[in-house]
Amino acid sequence: MAWASWATYFCIFGTQLAMTLYLQAVLHISALEAGLVLSPMWLASSLVAPLSGALMQRVQPRWILVGGFAAFFLGTVLTALLVSPEAPWGVFVVTLLVAGAGAGFTFAPLTTVAMGEVPPQEVGGASGTLEMARMLGSAVATAVVGAVLGGTAASSLATLSADSRNALLVTALGVAAAIVTTLFLKNGGLPGAAPDTQEQHDDTPESAAPAGRPIKP
């Protein structure tokens, strides 16, 4: 699940960065306005995240993750396709809502599945690995989007729009890979029984062996 967590944050931060630069450099809106345009994504993910936790009582985590990643992918791709020099900023509200809702559906199942894949004594290490994957995903997204858009500061609006679209599509590829990974979750992503710390042996315990009479000298 480390890979899926990496892909989730790669797409979240990649989308936010690419859209922030596009909204300000191409549509010429202020930083505050750009933040307001992007806020539906975070609002949707915050509202949906608790619902995914409750839904796990009825549905296998694998299918919740697949549905969440699919909505996340769809919202990101639709956002990319709408990017143009003449696009009104309001058209992105719906697509970002879809992307944010999809991302929100992945938060709780990702953590639950990751913790269920390891024995109890390794939960601390697994939690740290998951958090590291998230931070790496956001860092790589910043680097990738910066590389795609870094040389276009003085370019035409059409070039800036095309590069922003490409950056969004690149981030969506990470989510597509996460969908494929999630489909192959063992046991549907349900936490398995915690392994015993000691193997059971067939030897009869000494305390259960019949006690013989001591031999008198």
XYZ file of N, CA, C and O in Angstrom:
868
model
N 0.803 -1.208 0.000
C 0.000 0.000 0.000
C 0.847 1.274 0.000
O 0.322 2.363 -0.134
N 2.144 1.119 0.196
C 3.001 2.303 0.170
C 2.947 2.969 -1.205
O 2.913 4.202 -1.320
N 2.934 2.123 -2.251
C 2.884 2.675 -3.609
C 1.585 3.448 -3.838
O 1.584 4.539 -4.405
N 0.459 2.896 -3.404
C -0.828 3.566 -3.593
C -0.875 4.887 -2.819
O -1.416 5.886 -3.316
N -0.313 4.903 -1.617
C -0.261 6.148 -0.847
C 0.616 7.181 -1.542
O 0.289 8.371 -1.591
N 1.740 6.715 -2.082
C 2.623 7.607 -2.843
C 1.868 8.216 -4.017
O 1.929 9.434 -4.257
N 1.144 7.379 -4.776
C 0.421 7.864 -5.951
C -0.680 8.846 -5.575
O -0.923 9.831 -6.281
N -1.351 8.594 -4.447
C -2.421 9.492 -4.013
C -1.895 10.895 -3.753
O -2.446 11.888 -4.260
N -0.835 10.998 -3.000
C -0.306 12.318 -2.669
C 0.440 12.938 -3.841
O 0.505 14.160 -3.968
N 0.982 12.094 -4.711
C 1.600 12.599 -5.943
C 0.559 13.335 -6.781
O 0.798 14.442 -7.283
N -0.615 12.753 -6.909
C -1.669 13.374 -7.711
C -2.283 14.584 -6.995
O -2.575 15.597 -7.633
N -2.486 14.487 -5.693
C -3.080 15.609 -4.957
C -2.207 16.861 -5.080
O -2.672 17.930 -5.487
N -0.942 16.718 -4.736
C -0.072 17.895 -4.741
C 0.279 18.322 -6.165
O 0.437 19.516 -6.436
N 0.392 17.346 -7.088
C 0.648 17.702 -8.477
C -0.497 18.499 -9.075
O -0.286 19.502 -9.779
N -1.725 18.064 -8.797
C -2.897 18.779 -9.303
C -2.981 20.177 -8.713
O -3.242 21.163 -9.422
N -2.779 20.283 -7.415
C -2.859 21.580 -6.757
C -1.820 22.551 -7.306
O -2.125 23.716 -7.585
N -0.589 22.082 -7.492
C 0.472 22.967 -7.974
C 0.237 23.374 -9.425
O 0.338 24.558 -9.774
N -0.086 22.398 -10.280
C -0.300 22.707 -11.694
C -1.469 23.666 -11.874
O -1.398 24.621 -12.662
N -2.557 23.443 -11.121
C -3.726 24.306 -11.254
C -3.469 25.700 -10.684
O -3.941 26.700 -11.222
N -2.706 25.779 -9.603
C -2.391 27.094 -9.026
C -1.610 27.943 -10.023
O -1.924 29.133 -10.240
N -0.602 27.338 -10.646
C 0.200 28.074 -11.632
C -0.631 28.434 -12.863
O -0.518 29.545 -13.400
N -1.475 27.518 -13.290
C -2.316 27.781 -14.467
C -3.317 28.904 -14.198
O -3.483 29.818 -15.020
N -3.987 28.839 -13.067
C -5.006 29.839 -12.756
C -4.417 31.248 -12.671
O -5.026 32.224 -13.115
N -3.211 31.352 -12.111
C -2.615 32.674 -11.952
C -1.892 33.147 -13.211
O -1.979 34.329 -13.577
N -1.174 32.245 -13.881
C -0.370 32.665 -15.031
C -1.189 32.773 -16.311
O -0.887 33.612 -17.168
N -2.222 31.933 -16.456
C -3.000 31.919 -17.703
C -4.315 32.677 -17.550
O -4.657 33.529 -18.375
N -5.057 32.397 -16.496
C -6.345 33.067 -16.306
C -6.215 34.388 -15.560
O -7.193 35.126 -15.436
N -5.027 34.652 -15.038
C -4.717 35.937 -14.406
C -5.652 36.267 -13.239
O -6.134 37.403 -13.103
N -5.892 35.291 -12.394
C -6.643 35.559 -11.174
C -5.661 35.618 -10.014
O -4.524 35.126 -10.112
N -6.078 36.194 -8.934
C -5.173 36.382 -7.800
C -4.921 35.067 -7.070
O -5.616 34.066 -7.296
N -3.926 35.094 -6.189
C -3.602 33.900 -5.407
C -4.780 33.499 -4.522
O -5.071 32.309 -4.355
N -5.462 34.492 -3.947
C -6.618 34.198 -3.108
C -7.732 33.550 -3.924
O -8.341 32.565 -3.498
N -7.992 34.084 -5.097
C -9.030 33.520 -5.959
C -8.665 32.115 -6.410
O -9.526 31.229 -6.485
N -7.385 31.892 -6.707
C -6.952 30.558 -7.099
C -7.163 29.563 -5.961
O -7.592 28.420 -6.178
N -6.874 29.992 -4.747
C -7.103 29.125 -3.599
C -8.570 28.786 -3.421
O -8.925 27.652 -3.081
N -9.448 29.760 -3.679
C -10.879 29.514 -3.565
C -11.367 28.556 -4.650
O -12.245 27.730 -4.407
N -10.794 28.654 -5.845
C -11.170 27.734 -6.923
C -10.778 26.308 -6.569
O -11.513 25.350 -6.858
N -9.643 26.137 -5.920
C -9.147 24.803 -5.576
C -9.750 24.248 -4.289
O -9.625 23.046 -4.019
N -10.390 25.106 -3.509
C -10.907 24.661 -2.211
C -11.960 23.550 -2.294
O -12.051 22.735 -1.370
N -12.793 23.462 -3.363
C -13.759 22.354 -3.417
C -13.108 20.978 -3.366
O -13.703 20.026 -2.846
N -11.883 20.868 -3.873
C -11.201 19.575 -3.850
C -10.939 19.128 -2.417
O -11.204 17.980 -2.040
N -10.443 20.046 -1.593
C -10.163 19.712 -0.197
C -11.444 19.560 0.605
O -11.540 18.704 1.494
N -12.438 20.392 0.293
C -13.708 20.295 0.999
C -14.373 18.947 0.749
O -14.851 18.288 1.684
N -14.375 18.509 -0.512
C -14.992 17.221 -0.854
C -14.261 16.062 -0.186
O -14.888 15.144 0.356
N -12.936 16.089 -0.194
C -12.181 14.995 0.410
C -12.402 14.943 1.920
O -12.485 13.855 2.509
N -12.541 16.102 2.560
C -12.760 16.133 4.005
C -14.136 15.590 4.383
O -14.296 14.916 5.404
N -15.142 15.880 3.557
C -16.496 15.419 3.845
C -16.682 13.934 3.556
O -17.445 13.248 4.237
N -15.977 13.442 2.551
C -16.166 12.058 2.106
C -15.342 11.076 2.932
O -15.751 9.921 3.109
N -14.205 11.507 3.453
C -13.307 10.591 4.166
C -13.991 9.815 5.288
O -13.805 8.589 5.395
N -14.808 10.442 6.158
C -15.473 9.647 7.197
C -16.456 8.630 6.637
O -16.657 7.557 7.221
N -17.061 8.934 5.487
C -18.018 8.001 4.893
C -17.335 6.727 4.427
O -17.894 5.636 4.530
N -16.121 6.865 3.911
C -15.409 5.673 3.443
C -15.080 4.743 4.600
O -15.110 3.519 4.455
N -14.780 5.319 5.770
C -14.515 4.481 6.941
C -15.738 3.689 7.352
O -15.645 2.505 7.704
N -16.913 4.328 7.312
C -18.145 3.619 7.655
C -18.506 2.579 6.605
O -19.026 1.503 6.916
N -18.196 2.878 5.341
C -18.530 1.964 4.255
C -17.713 0.682 4.305
O -18.125 -0.355 3.784
N -16.555 0.740 4.958
C -15.701 -0.444 5.033
C -16.330 -1.576 5.839
O -15.881 -2.714 5.760
N -17.365 -1.276 6.622
C -18.049 -2.323 7.374
C -18.895 -3.200 6.452
O -19.279 -4.309 6.833
N -19.197 -2.709 5.249
C -20.079 -3.440 4.339
C -19.410 -3.869 3.038
O -19.855 -4.816 2.394
N -18.383 -3.137 2.629
C -17.750 -3.378 1.329
C -16.272 -3.658 1.537
O -15.640 -3.082 2.421
N -15.735 -4.554 0.711
C -14.302 -4.845 0.789
C -13.493 -3.570 0.513
O -13.830 -2.796 -0.397
N -12.430 -3.332 1.271
C -11.609 -2.134 1.042
C -11.099 -2.024 -0.385
O -10.940 -0.917 -0.899
N -10.851 -3.163 -1.023
C -10.338 -3.122 -2.398
C -11.267 -2.331 -3.310
O -10.827 -1.489 -4.106
N -12.583 -2.581 -3.196
C -13.524 -1.925 -4.102
C -13.748 -0.462 -3.741
O -14.022 0.371 -4.615
N -13.621 -0.134 -2.468
C -13.689 1.271 -2.083
C -12.498 2.026 -2.664
O -12.636 3.140 -3.195
N -11.331 1.411 -2.580
C -10.133 2.042 -3.125
C -10.210 2.173 -4.643
O -9.870 3.222 -5.198
N -10.660 1.131 -5.315
C -10.769 1.191 -6.774
C -11.748 2.288 -7.186
O -11.475 3.076 -8.106
N -12.903 2.355 -6.516
C -13.868 3.400 -6.834
C -13.326 4.792 -6.548
O -13.515 5.728 -7.342
N -12.638 4.941 -5.406
C -12.063 6.238 -5.072
C -10.993 6.665 -6.056
O -10.981 7.810 -6.526
N -10.097 5.738 -6.388
C -9.035 6.060 -7.343
C -9.612 6.358 -8.724
O -9.107 7.232 -9.453
N -10.662 5.640 -9.122
C -11.276 5.876 -10.427
C -11.888 7.273 -10.499
O -11.733 7.988 -11.501
N -12.594 7.682 -9.431
C -13.168 9.027 -9.399
C -12.070 10.090 -9.372
O -12.178 11.145 -10.025
N -11.012 9.813 -8.615
C -9.867 10.724 -8.550
C -9.244 10.881 -9.937
O -8.968 12.004 -10.402
N -9.051 9.765 -10.619
C -8.467 9.780 -11.968
C -9.372 10.532 -12.934
O -8.915 11.379 -13.711
N -10.668 10.236 -12.895
C -11.614 10.880 -13.796
C -11.659 12.391 -13.582
O -11.619 13.170 -14.539
N -11.736 12.814 -12.320
C -11.778 14.245 -12.040
C -10.531 14.971 -12.499
O -10.594 16.085 -13.043
N -9.366 14.322 -12.308
C -8.106 14.948 -12.733
C -8.007 15.054 -14.247
O -7.599 16.082 -14.796
N -8.393 13.991 -14.954
C -8.336 13.999 -16.416
C -9.312 15.024 -16.994
O -8.977 15.765 -17.929
N -10.528 15.083 -16.448
C -11.498 16.063 -16.929
C -11.005 17.490 -16.683
O -11.194 18.383 -17.528
N -10.358 17.700 -15.545
C -9.781 19.019 -15.268
C -8.731 19.367 -16.311
O -8.688 20.499 -16.823
N -7.894 18.390 -16.642
C -6.847 18.625 -17.645
C -7.448 18.952 -19.007
O -6.956 19.844 -19.722
N -8.506 18.255 -19.376
C -9.116 18.479 -20.688
C -9.798 19.841 -20.786
O -9.962 20.379 -21.893
N -10.195 20.407 -19.659
C -10.854 21.709 -19.654
C -9.877 22.877 -19.655
O -10.275 24.024 -19.857
N -8.611 22.590 -19.419
C -7.608 23.653 -19.355
C -7.428 24.298 -20.728
O -7.171 23.608 -21.722
N -7.583 25.600 -20.777
C -7.372 26.366 -22.014
C -7.205 27.831 -21.641
O -7.579 28.247 -20.536
N -6.677 28.644 -22.559
C -6.492 30.067 -22.239
C -7.806 30.818 -22.025
O -7.813 31.850 -21.350
N -8.913 30.311 -22.576
C -10.199 31.013 -22.463
C -11.149 30.391 -21.454
O -12.291 30.847 -21.313
N -10.737 29.338 -20.764
C -11.650 28.624 -19.867
C -12.044 29.500 -18.680
O -11.178 30.096 -18.027
N -13.358 29.605 -18.368
C -13.764 30.310 -17.140
C -13.423 29.450 -15.925
O -13.558 28.225 -15.965
N -13.003 30.093 -14.868
C -12.530 29.324 -13.716
C -13.640 28.484 -13.099
O -13.384 27.447 -12.487
N -14.894 28.868 -13.279
C -15.989 28.140 -12.659
C -16.157 26.713 -13.177
O -16.725 25.866 -12.480
N -15.648 26.428 -14.393
C -15.837 25.075 -14.942
C -15.037 24.035 -14.175
O -15.318 22.829 -14.278
N -14.048 24.480 -13.411
C -13.199 23.527 -12.701
C -13.770 23.100 -11.350
O -13.257 22.161 -10.742
N -14.817 23.770 -10.907
C -15.363 23.457 -9.585
C -15.890 22.023 -9.536
O -15.587 21.256 -8.610
N -16.664 21.630 -10.547
C -17.267 20.297 -10.551
C -16.198 19.214 -10.682
O -16.211 18.213 -9.960
N -15.265 19.398 -11.604
C -14.236 18.367 -11.813
C -13.342 18.210 -10.587
O -12.941 17.098 -10.238
N -13.042 19.329 -9.921
C -12.224 19.247 -8.714
C -13.002 18.631 -7.559
O -12.420 17.958 -6.699
N -14.315 18.844 -7.538
C -15.144 18.162 -6.540
C -15.082 16.646 -6.729
O -14.970 15.892 -5.762
N -15.157 16.203 -7.974
C -15.087 14.764 -8.260
C -13.722 14.210 -7.851
O -13.627 13.158 -7.202
N -12.661 14.922 -8.214
C -11.316 14.466 -7.855
C -11.131 14.426 -6.345
O -10.564 13.465 -5.794
N -11.602 15.457 -5.667
C -11.460 15.507 -4.212
C -12.255 14.425 -3.515
O -11.779 13.806 -2.553
N -13.475 14.163 -3.991
C -14.281 13.099 -3.400
C -13.615 11.741 -3.601
O -13.588 10.901 -2.687
N -13.059 11.526 -4.781
C -12.353 10.267 -5.022
C -11.161 10.094 -4.102
O -10.944 9.019 -3.529
N -10.393 11.172 -3.923
C -9.243 11.098 -3.023
C -9.690 10.822 -1.593
O -9.065 10.033 -0.866
N -10.773 11.450 -1.181
C -11.262 11.250 0.183
C -11.666 9.821 0.460
O -11.509 9.330 1.585
N -12.162 9.132 -0.549
C -12.564 7.743 -0.369
C -11.368 6.807 -0.190
O -11.548 5.655 0.201
N -10.164 7.277 -0.459
C -8.994 6.399 -0.350
C -8.255 6.532 0.982
O -7.486 5.639 1.337
N -8.466 7.612 1.713
C -7.646 7.872 2.897
C -7.769 6.775 3.955
O -6.778 6.166 4.358
N -8.993 6.522 4.422
C -9.184 5.533 5.488
C -8.857 4.111 5.032
O -8.147 3.370 5.731
N -9.334 3.660 3.863
C -9.000 2.291 3.439
C -7.504 2.056 3.241
O -7.000 0.981 3.551
N -6.798 3.056 2.749
C -5.359 2.891 2.557
C -4.662 2.586 3.873
O -3.825 1.677 3.961
N -5.001 3.353 4.895
C -4.371 3.143 6.199
C -4.776 1.797 6.793
O -3.936 1.057 7.325
N -6.055 1.460 6.698
C -6.545 0.201 7.264
C -5.896 -1.006 6.598
O -5.452 -1.941 7.268
N -5.838 -0.980 5.276
C -5.246 -2.096 4.549
C -3.756 -2.213 4.863
O -3.234 -3.311 5.086
N -3.069 -1.084 4.891
C -1.632 -1.115 5.170
C -1.346 -1.678 6.561
O -0.427 -2.480 6.747
N -2.131 -1.273 7.558
C -1.922 -1.778 8.908
C -2.313 -3.253 9.036
O -1.764 -3.985 9.855
N -3.271 -3.696 8.218
C -3.692 -5.084 8.285
C -2.749 -6.049 7.597
O -2.868 -7.261 7.758
N -1.803 -5.513 6.820
C -0.865 -6.367 6.092
C 0.338 -6.783 6.932
O 1.145 -7.594 6.491
N 0.485 -6.218 8.119
C 1.658 -6.498 8.937
C 1.215 -7.027 10.294
O 0.104 -6.735 10.755
N 2.052 -7.817 10.955
C 1.725 -8.275 12.311
C 1.705 -7.104 13.284
O 2.301 -6.047 13.015
N 1.023 -7.258 14.414
C 0.864 -6.141 15.356
C 2.171 -5.506 15.795
O 2.248 -4.292 15.986
N 3.208 -6.312 15.961
C 4.461 -5.750 16.462
C 5.181 -4.875 15.426
O 6.146 -4.192 15.753
N 4.703 -4.881 14.167
C 5.343 -4.090 13.118
C 4.475 -2.921 12.658
O 4.770 -2.267 11.663
N 3.389 -2.649 13.365
C 2.470 -1.592 12.962
C 3.149 -0.222 12.989
O 2.929 0.622 12.118
N 3.988 0.017 13.990
C 4.677 1.296 14.074
C 5.554 1.565 12.867
O 5.530 2.654 12.291
N 6.319 0.550 12.464
C 7.163 0.710 11.287
C 6.354 0.896 10.018
O 6.716 1.691 9.146
N 5.240 0.165 9.906
C 4.388 0.292 8.721
C 3.776 1.679 8.631
O 3.668 2.269 7.547
N 3.375 2.221 9.776
C 2.809 3.572 9.793
C 3.837 4.602 9.347
O 3.527 5.518 8.577
N 5.072 4.446 9.806
C 6.129 5.359 9.390
C 6.426 5.252 7.903
O 6.651 6.260 7.227
N 6.414 4.022 7.374
C 6.650 3.816 5.945
C 5.556 4.466 5.116
O 5.804 5.081 4.079
N 4.319 4.330 5.574
C 3.186 4.925 4.865
C 3.311 6.441 4.833
O 3.077 7.076 3.790
N 3.666 7.029 5.954
C 3.816 8.483 6.004
C 4.968 8.946 5.123
O 4.879 9.992 4.452
N 6.059 8.176 5.110
C 7.190 8.527 4.253
C 6.793 8.477 2.781
O 7.186 9.336 1.983
N 5.985 7.468 2.409
C 5.527 7.362 1.017
C 4.684 8.575 0.627
O 4.792 9.098 -0.489
N 3.852 9.033 1.549
C 3.024 10.213 1.263
C 3.889 11.450 1.048
O 3.667 12.234 0.123
N 4.881 11.634 1.911
C 5.731 12.800 1.788
C 6.570 12.737 0.511
O 6.776 13.757 -0.153
N 7.028 11.542 0.157
C 7.794 11.389 -1.082
C 6.916 11.677 -2.293
O 7.366 12.285 -3.271
N 5.667 11.241 -2.226
C 4.760 11.511 -3.334
C 4.561 12.995 -3.564
O 4.596 13.474 -4.703
N 4.370 13.745 -2.482
C 4.192 15.188 -2.627
C 5.471 15.864 -3.113
O 5.424 16.797 -3.927
N 6.623 15.384 -2.643
C 7.892 15.981 -3.070
C 8.168 15.712 -4.543
O 8.583 16.603 -5.291
N 7.928 14.473 -4.971
C 8.154 14.128 -6.381
C 7.182 14.885 -7.270
O 7.532 15.329 -8.372
N 5.935 15.057 -6.823
C 4.961 15.815 -7.609
C 5.428 17.246 -7.817
O 5.323 17.796 -8.927
N 5.946 17.853 -6.767
C 6.450 19.218 -6.889
C 7.585 19.293 -7.895
O 7.650 20.217 -8.720
N 8.484 18.296 -7.840
C 9.615 18.284 -8.766
C 9.165 18.059 -10.208
O 9.635 18.724 -11.136
N 8.234 17.114 -10.413
C 7.790 16.786 -11.772
C 7.014 17.945 -12.388
O 7.263 18.348 -13.532
N 6.058 18.484 -11.646
C 5.279 19.608 -12.177
C 6.181 20.819 -12.402
O 6.049 21.545 -13.402
N 7.121 21.034 -11.476
C 8.065 22.137 -11.667
C 8.913 21.952 -12.909
O 9.211 22.918 -13.623
N 9.304 20.696 -13.218
C 10.096 20.429 -14.415
C 9.285 20.650 -15.685
O 9.792 21.173 -16.683
N 8.004 20.276 -15.641
C 7.152 20.440 -16.821
C 6.851 21.907 -17.084
O 6.832 22.362 -18.239
N 6.628 22.677 -16.019
C 6.219 24.075 -16.169
C 7.356 25.063 -15.961
O 7.175 26.253 -16.201
N 8.500 24.595 -15.530
C 9.578 25.516 -15.146
C 10.090 26.371 -16.280
O 10.494 27.517 -16.072
N 10.106 25.860 -17.503
C 10.663 26.617 -18.621
C 9.638 27.367 -19.427
O 9.938 27.825 -20.536
N 8.422 27.509 -18.903
C 7.353 28.137 -19.691
C 6.900 29.467 -19.124
O 5.854 29.971 -19.499
N 7.669 30.035 -18.222
C 7.225 31.268 -17.557
C 7.005 32.408 -18.548
O 6.090 33.214 -18.394
N 7.867 32.484 -19.574
C 7.765 33.580 -20.542
C 7.086 33.129 -21.829
O 7.164 33.830 -22.839
N 6.438 31.977 -21.833
C 5.815 31.439 -23.036
C 4.439 32.046 -23.254
O 3.911 32.783 -22.417
N 3.843 31.710 -24.393
C 2.500 32.193 -24.696
C 1.478 31.501 -23.814
O 1.753 30.465 -23.195
N 0.263 32.071 -23.769
C -0.789 31.488 -22.955
C -1.156 30.088 -23.452
O -1.469 29.208 -22.649
N -1.114 29.905 -24.758
C -1.433 28.581 -25.311
C -0.406 27.547 -24.860
O -0.758 26.409 -24.512
N 0.855 27.924 -24.840
C 1.899 26.998 -24.397
C 1.773 26.702 -22.909
O 1.915 25.557 -22.473
N 1.489 27.729 -22.124
C 1.296 27.538 -20.683
C 0.116 26.611 -20.407
O 0.179 25.740 -19.541
N -0.961 26.779 -21.169
C -2.127 25.911 -20.990
C -1.792 24.470 -21.349
O -2.168 23.538 -20.626
N -1.085 24.288 -22.455
C -0.722 22.928 -22.883
C 0.188 22.259 -21.865
O 0.017 21.071 -21.552
N 1.135 23.006 -21.339
C 2.041 22.423 -20.343
C 1.302 22.107 -19.041
O 1.588 21.108 -18.377
N 0.362 22.964 -18.653
C -0.436 22.683 -17.455
C -1.271 21.423 -17.659
O -1.400 20.599 -16.748
N -1.829 21.279 -18.850
C -2.613 20.083 -19.154
C -1.730 18.838 -19.082
O -2.132 17.813 -18.522
N -0.542 18.927 -19.628
C 0.362 17.772 -19.594
C 0.757 17.421 -18.167
O 0.864 16.233 -17.822
N 0.992 18.435 -17.352
C 1.360 18.179 -15.957
C 0.225 17.466 -15.228
O 0.462 16.532 -14.445
N -1.012 17.875 -15.481
C -2.159 17.217 -14.845
C -2.302 15.771 -15.309
O -2.602 14.871 -14.515
N -2.081 15.531 -16.585
C -2.190 14.164 -17.107
C -1.087 13.263 -16.547
O -1.314 12.074 -16.297
N 0.087 13.830 -16.329
C 1.173 13.044 -15.728
C 0.814 12.629 -14.309
O 1.034 11.476 -13.903
N 0.236 13.545 -13.547
C -0.147 13.186 -12.177
C -1.260 12.143 -12.171
O -1.312 11.279 -11.300
N -2.150 12.207 -13.169
C -3.233 11.226 -13.242
C -2.699 9.827 -13.529
O -3.320 8.827 -13.127
N -1.570 9.727 -14.207
C -0.990 8.412 -14.492
C -0.631 7.672 -13.204
O -0.729 6.451 -13.141
N -0.198 8.412 -12.194
C 0.110 7.782 -10.911
C -1.112 7.132 -10.294
O -1.042 6.031 -9.737
N -2.274 7.791 -10.413
C -3.504 7.231 -9.875
C -3.931 6.008 -10.689
O -4.440 5.027 -10.144
N -3.740 6.060 -12.001
C -4.071 4.907 -12.839
C -3.260 3.678 -12.423
O -3.786 2.558 -12.359
N -1.980 3.894 -12.126
C -1.152 2.785 -11.657
C -1.633 2.276 -10.307
O -1.584 1.065 -10.030
N -2.117 3.181 -9.444
C -2.629 2.759 -8.139
C -3.887 1.902 -8.285
O -4.105 0.969 -7.505
N -4.712 2.194 -9.294
C -5.901 1.375 -9.534
C -5.503 -0.053 -9.863
O -6.057 -1.026 -9.319
N -4.519 -0.213 -10.733
C -4.061 -1.549 -11.114
C -3.495 -2.290 -9.907
O -3.781 -3.476 -9.686
N -2.706 -1.589 -9.092
C -2.129 -2.210 -7.899
C -3.214 -2.667 -6.928
O -3.157 -3.758 -6.363
N -4.239 -1.843 -6.755
C -5.303 -2.149 -5.797
C -6.121 -3.361 -6.225
O -6.624 -4.108 -5.382
N -6.273 -3.570 -7.518
C -7.066 -4.705 -8.003
C -6.491 -6.045 -7.569
O -7.211 -7.043 -7.511
N -5.197 -6.060 -7.266
C -4.539 -7.313 -6.909
C -4.293 -7.434 -5.409
O -3.437 -8.210 -4.975
N -5.050 -6.679 -4.618
C -4.907 -6.793 -3.171
C -5.275 -8.200 -2.713
O -6.299 -8.762 -3.123
N -4.467 -8.748 -1.861
C -4.727 -10.078 -1.323
C -5.925 -10.033 -0.375
O -6.054 -9.141 0.456
N -6.830 -10.984 -0.526
C -7.996 -11.118 0.352
C -8.911 -9.897 0.285
O -9.615 -9.579 1.240
N -8.887 -9.199 -0.861
C -9.755 -8.045 -1.016
C -9.378 -6.864 -0.162
O -10.136 -5.922 -0.019
N -8.181 -6.905 0.437
C -7.767 -5.815 1.312
C -8.242 -5.953 2.730
O -8.007 -5.078 3.557
N -8.922 -7.073 3.035
C -9.388 -7.282 4.404
C -8.213 -7.648 5.291
O -7.358 -8.453 4.897
N -8.131 -7.092 6.498
C -7.036 -7.436 7.398
C -7.065 -8.915 7.726
O -8.122 -9.472 8.042
N -5.918 -9.556 7.627
C -5.838 -10.967 7.959
C -5.641 -11.165 9.440
O -5.395 -10.231 10.201
N -5.797 -12.392 9.856
C -5.588 -12.699 11.266
C -4.134 -12.491 11.619
O -3.229 -12.827 10.865
N -3.895 -11.924 12.742
C -2.528 -11.657 13.174
C -1.800 -12.965 13.399
O -2.308 -13.877 14.049
N -0.611 -13.090 12.808
C 0.120 -14.330 12.979
C 0.569 -14.523 14.416
O 0.840 -13.560 15.130
N 0.621 -15.789 14.813
C 1.087 -16.091 16.163
C 2.563 -15.798 16.271
O 3.328 -15.971 15.328
N 2.969 -15.366 17.420
C 4.381 -15.058 17.617
C 5.198 -16.331 17.765
O 6.391 -16.332 17.516
N 4.586 -17.415 18.142
C 5.283 -18.678 18.273
C 4.497 -19.738 17.551
O 3.268 -19.741 17.546
N 5.168 -20.594 16.847
C 4.512 -21.667 16.136
C 4.023 -22.718 17.118
O 4.622 -22.972 18.153
N 2.918 -23.338 16.721
C 2.392 -24.420 17.528
C 3.149 -25.698 17.188
O 3.361 -26.023 16.021
N 3.542 -26.428 18.183
C 4.280 -27.674 17.987
C 3.387 -28.850 18.346
O 2.466 -28.744 19.151
N 3.662 -29.951 17.683
C 2.874 -31.152 17.930
C 3.351 -31.913 19.161
O 2.729 -32.893 19.571
N 4.476 -31.503 19.703
C 4.992 -32.219 20.871
C 4.045 -32.080 22.043
O 3.511 -31.007 22.306
N 3.844 -33.119 22.745
C 2.970 -33.085 23.909
C 3.668 -32.349 25.032
O 4.812 -32.636 25.351
N 2.999 -31.358 25.605
C 3.648 -30.619 26.698
C 4.027 -31.563 27.827
O 3.353 -32.547 28.103
N 5.093 -31.196 28.452
C 5.597 -32.052 29.523
C 4.604 -32.177 30.661
O 4.466 -33.212 31.280
N 3.843 -31.051 30.866
C 2.900 -31.079 31.974
C 1.739 -32.025 31.698
O 1.087 -32.509 32.609
N 1.500 -32.301 30.360
C 0.371 -33.166 30.017
C 0.765 -34.619 29.948
O -0.073 -35.494 29.808
N 2.065 -34.911 29.993
C 2.505 -36.299 29.918
C 2.114 -37.038 31.185
O 2.167 -36.474 32.280
N 1.686 -38.283 31.014
C 1.312 -39.045 32.221
C 2.505 -39.247 33.155
O 3.594 -39.573 32.718
N 2.263 -38.992 34.378
C 3.366 -39.130 35.350
C 3.496 -40.591 35.739
O 2.533 -41.238 36.149
N 4.689 -41.098 35.622
C 4.934 -42.500 36.020
C 5.290 -42.589 37.477
O 5.641 -41.602 38.118
N 5.143 -43.798 38.019
C 5.508 -44.000 39.428
C 7.028 -43.979 39.566
O 7.746 -44.593 38.775
N 7.506 -43.306 40.554
C 8.971 -43.328 40.775
C 9.439 -44.728 41.154
O 8.741 -45.473 41.841
N 10.564 -45.096 40.644
C 11.127 -46.420 40.924
C 11.889 -46.366 42.229
O 12.802 -45.548 42.396
N 11.467 -47.225 43.132
C 12.139 -47.259 44.435
C 13.448 -48.007 44.327
O 13.521 -49.069 43.707
N 14.479 -47.520 44.935
C 15.766 -48.227 44.935
C 15.708 -49.498 45.779
O 14.933 -49.579 46.694
